[in-house]
Coordinates of C-alpha atoms in Angstrom, one line a residue:
M20 CA -11.1 21.4 -3.9
S21 CA -13.6 21.6 -6.9
K22 CA -14.6 18.7 -9.0
D23 CA -12.7 20.2 -11.9
E24 CA -9.4 19.6 -10.2
K25 CA -7.7 16.2 -10.5
I26 CA -6.9 15.0 -7.0
D27 CA -3.4 13.5 -6.3
L28 CA -3.4 12.1 -2.8
F29 CA 0.3 11.3 -3.0
K30 CA 1.1 15.0 -3.6
A31 CA -1.7 16.3 -1.3
H32 CA -0.2 14.4 1.6
K33 CA 3.5 14.8 1.0
D34 CA 4.1 14.8 4.8
Q35 CA 2.9 11.2 4.9
Y36 CA 5.0 10.0 2.0
I37 CA 8.4 11.3 2.9
A38 CA 11.0 9.3 1.0
R39 CA 14.4 10.0 2.4
R40 CA 17.5 7.8 2.9
K41 CA 17.4 8.8 6.6
P42 CA 14.5 7.7 8.9
V43 CA 11.8 10.2 9.9
F44 CA 8.8 10.1 12.2
V45 CA 5.4 10.5 10.6
E46 CA 2.0 10.9 12.2
L47 CA -0.8 9.2 10.2
P48 CA -4.6 9.6 10.5
P49 CA -7.0 6.8 9.7
I50 CA -6.6 6.2 5.9
P51 CA -9.1 4.4 3.6
Y52 CA -7.8 1.9 1.1
L53 CA -9.0 -0.6 -1.4
S54 CA -7.6 -3.8 0.1
I55 CA -7.2 -7.5 -0.6
H56 CA -5.8 -10.1 1.8
G57 CA -3.7 -13.2 1.0
K58 CA -0.9 -15.6 1.9
G59 CA 2.2 -16.8 0.1
G60 CA 5.3 -15.5 -1.5
P61 CA 5.3 -12.0 -3.2
G62 CA 5.4 -12.5 -6.9
G63 CA 3.6 -15.8 -6.7
E64 CA 0.5 -16.7 -8.7
D65 CA -2.0 -15.6 -5.9
F66 CA 0.0 -12.5 -5.2
E67 CA -0.1 -11.4 -8.8
R68 CA -3.8 -12.4 -9.1
C69 CA -4.6 -10.2 -6.2
I70 CA -2.7 -7.2 -7.6
S71 CA -4.6 -7.5 -10.8
A72 CA -8.0 -7.6 -9.0
L73 CA -7.0 -4.7 -6.9
Y74 CA -5.9 -2.5 -9.8
G75 CA -9.0 -3.6 -11.8
M76 CA -11.3 -2.4 -9.0
A77 CA -9.2 0.8 -8.4
F78 CA -9.3 1.9 -12.1
T79 CA -13.0 0.9 -12.6
I80 CA -14.1 3.0 -9.6
K81 CA -11.9 6.0 -10.7
M82 CA -13.3 5.9 -14.3
R83 CA -16.9 5.5 -13.3
R84 CA -16.6 8.5 -10.9
K85 CA -14.8 10.5 -13.6
F86 CA -17.3 10.0 -16.3
G87 CA -20.4 9.7 -14.1
Q88 CA -19.7 12.5 -11.6
G89 CA -17.0 14.6 -13.3
Q90 CA -14.6 14.1 -10.5
D91 CA -11.1 12.7 -11.3
Y92 CA -8.2 11.5 -9.2
V93 CA -4.9 9.7 -9.6
V94 CA -4.8 6.1 -8.7
C95 CA -2.3 5.8 -5.9
K96 CA 0.8 3.7 -5.5
L97 CA 0.6 0.0 -4.5
E98 CA 1.2 -0.6 -0.8
G99 CA 1.5 -3.8 1.2
I100 CA 1.3 -4.8 4.9
Y101 CA 2.9 -8.0 6.0
G102 CA 2.5 -10.0 9.2
E103 CA -0.9 -8.7 10.4
K104 CA -2.2 -12.2 11.3
N105 CA 1.1 -13.3 12.8
P106 CA 2.6 -10.5 14.8
K107 CA 5.6 -12.7 15.6
M108 CA 6.3 -13.2 11.9
D109 CA 9.9 -12.5 10.9
L110 CA 10.1 -11.5 7.3
I111 CA 13.8 -12.5 7.1
S112 CA 13.6 -16.0 8.6
L113 CA 10.1 -17.1 7.8
P114 CA 9.7 -18.9 4.4
K115 CA 7.8 -16.6 2.0
E116 CA 5.2 -19.3 1.4
E117 CA 4.0 -18.6 5.0
W118 CA 3.8 -14.8 4.7
D119 CA 0.4 -13.2 5.2
W120 CA -0.2 -9.9 3.4
R121 CA -2.7 -7.2 2.7
L122 CA -2.2 -5.4 -0.7
M123 CA -3.7 -1.9 -0.8
I124 CA -4.3 1.2 -2.9
R125 CA -5.3 4.4 -1.1
V126 CA -8.6 6.0 -2.2
P127 CA -10.1 9.4 -1.6
E128 CA -12.4 9.5 1.5
F129 CA -15.4 10.3 -0.7
I130 CA -15.3 6.8 -2.4
T131 CA -18.4 4.9 -1.1
Q132 CA -19.3 1.2 -0.6
E133 CA -21.9 1.6 -3.3
E134 CA -19.3 2.6 -5.8
R135 CA -17.2 -0.4 -4.8
D136 CA -20.1 -2.7 -5.3
E137 CA -21.0 -1.2 -8.7
A138 CA -17.4 -1.6 -9.8
E139 CA -17.4 -5.3 -8.8
A140 CA -20.6 -6.0 -10.7
A141 CA -19.3 -4.2 -13.8
L142 CA -16.0 -6.3 -13.7
L143 CA -17.9 -9.6 -13.2
D144 CA -20.2 -8.7 -16.1
K145 CA -17.1 -8.4 -18.3
G146 CA -16.0 -11.9 -17.2
K147 CA -13.1 -10.6 -15.0
D148 CA -11.5 -12.8 -12.3
P149 CA -13.8 -13.4 -9.4
A150 CA -11.0 -12.3 -7.1
V151 CA -12.5 -8.8 -7.5
K152 CA -15.1 -9.9 -5.0
E153 CA -12.4 -10.1 -2.4
V154 CA -11.4 -6.4 -2.7
R155 CA -12.8 -4.3 0.2
I156 CA -12.7 -0.7 1.5
E157 CA -10.8 -0.8 4.7
V158 CA -9.5 1.9 7.0
V159 CA -5.9 1.5 8.2
E160 CA -4.9 3.2 11.5
E161 CA -1.2 3.4 12.2
G162 CA -0.6 6.6 14.2
R163 CA 3.0 7.4 14.9
C164 CA 5.5 5.6 12.6
V165 CA 9.1 5.6 11.5
Q166 CA 9.6 5.4 7.8
M167 CA 12.6 5.5 5.4
L168 CA 13.4 5.0 1.8
H169 CA 14.9 1.7 0.9
L170 CA 17.0 1.6 -2.3
G171 CA 17.7 -1.8 -3.7
P172 CA 16.3 -5.4 -3.7
Y173 CA 13.4 -6.2 -1.4
E174 CA 15.6 -9.0 0.0
E175 CA 18.0 -6.4 1.5
E176 CA 15.4 -4.4 3.4
G177 CA 16.9 -5.8 6.7
R178 CA 19.7 -3.2 6.6
T179 CA 17.2 -0.4 6.3
L180 CA 15.1 -1.7 9.1
E181 CA 18.2 -1.8 11.3
V182 CA 18.7 1.9 10.7
M183 CA 15.1 2.6 11.4
A184 CA 15.2 0.5 14.6
G185 CA 18.3 2.5 15.8
F186 CA 16.6 5.8 15.1
A187 CA 13.5 4.8 17.1
A188 CA 15.6 3.5 20.0
E189 CA 17.2 6.9 20.3
E190 CA 13.8 8.2 21.3
G191 CA 13.2 5.2 23.7
L192 CA 10.8 3.5 21.1
A193 CA 10.8 0.2 19.3
L194 CA 9.5 -0.8 15.9
A195 CA 6.2 -2.6 16.1
K196 CA 4.6 -5.0 13.6
P197 CA 3.1 -5.4 11.1
H198 CA 5.5 -4.3 8.3
H199 CA 4.3 -1.7 5.7
E200 CA 5.8 -1.1 2.3
I201 CA 5.0 1.6 -0.3
Y202 CA 6.1 0.7 -3.8
L203 CA 7.6 3.7 -5.7
S204 CA 9.0 1.5 -8.4
D205 CA 7.6 -1.2 -10.8
P206 CA 9.8 -4.3 -10.4
R207 CA 8.8 -5.3 -13.9
R208 CA 10.6 -2.3 -15.4
V209 CA 13.2 -1.3 -12.8
P210 CA 16.3 -3.5 -12.0
P211 CA 16.5 -4.7 -8.4
E212 CA 19.4 -2.5 -7.4
R213 CA 17.4 0.6 -8.4
L214 CA 14.1 -0.2 -6.8
K215 CA 12.7 2.4 -4.4
T216 CA 10.4 1.4 -1.6
I217 CA 9.2 3.4 1.5
L218 CA 9.4 1.1 4.6
R219 CA 7.1 2.1 7.4
R220 CA 6.7 0.7 10.9
R221 CA 4.5 1.8 13.8
V222 CA 6.5 2.6 16.9
E223 CA 5.7 1.7 20.5
G224 CA 7.3 2.2 24.0

């Protein structure tokens, strides 16, 4: 792909972002992300602060590469991984204040640590939130997973996970943790009953 073409990772890797109302297996390679870690309820002050820092870094890196090197790409969807630090964490019964999470935005493989560092410096020079210093480039390795589109409020994801678990069990497999979500809708603009979220879980067995 030439530098003149705008890269859209979501479209380029359609097989990794299948969004169907029925579960499917996907095989995932190691994928680089801009990531930031935190703890507490989604939608809380720290959660929103981290989202802001993550997007600030993502768009700064994108624009600096676009105007500095003539290479453009689409900033990907927000993703979240929950329960990495506590594999026994039950998202349904555990109070949200105790959830641990990693918020992520996928980036092209050509994005470098130097670009990340330059973006941080540029944002800090503008007086942006120091939370940008917590954003890192990290590679996520998931391998074989089950994923399915969840339609509706986040609080009702349990019913979708039950379908995914049954699908995996038919192949002698079980859902593993942590829990991965890919947000196709903006909850600030879309009512809860219409939210679209891809749920993804590694399988083992």
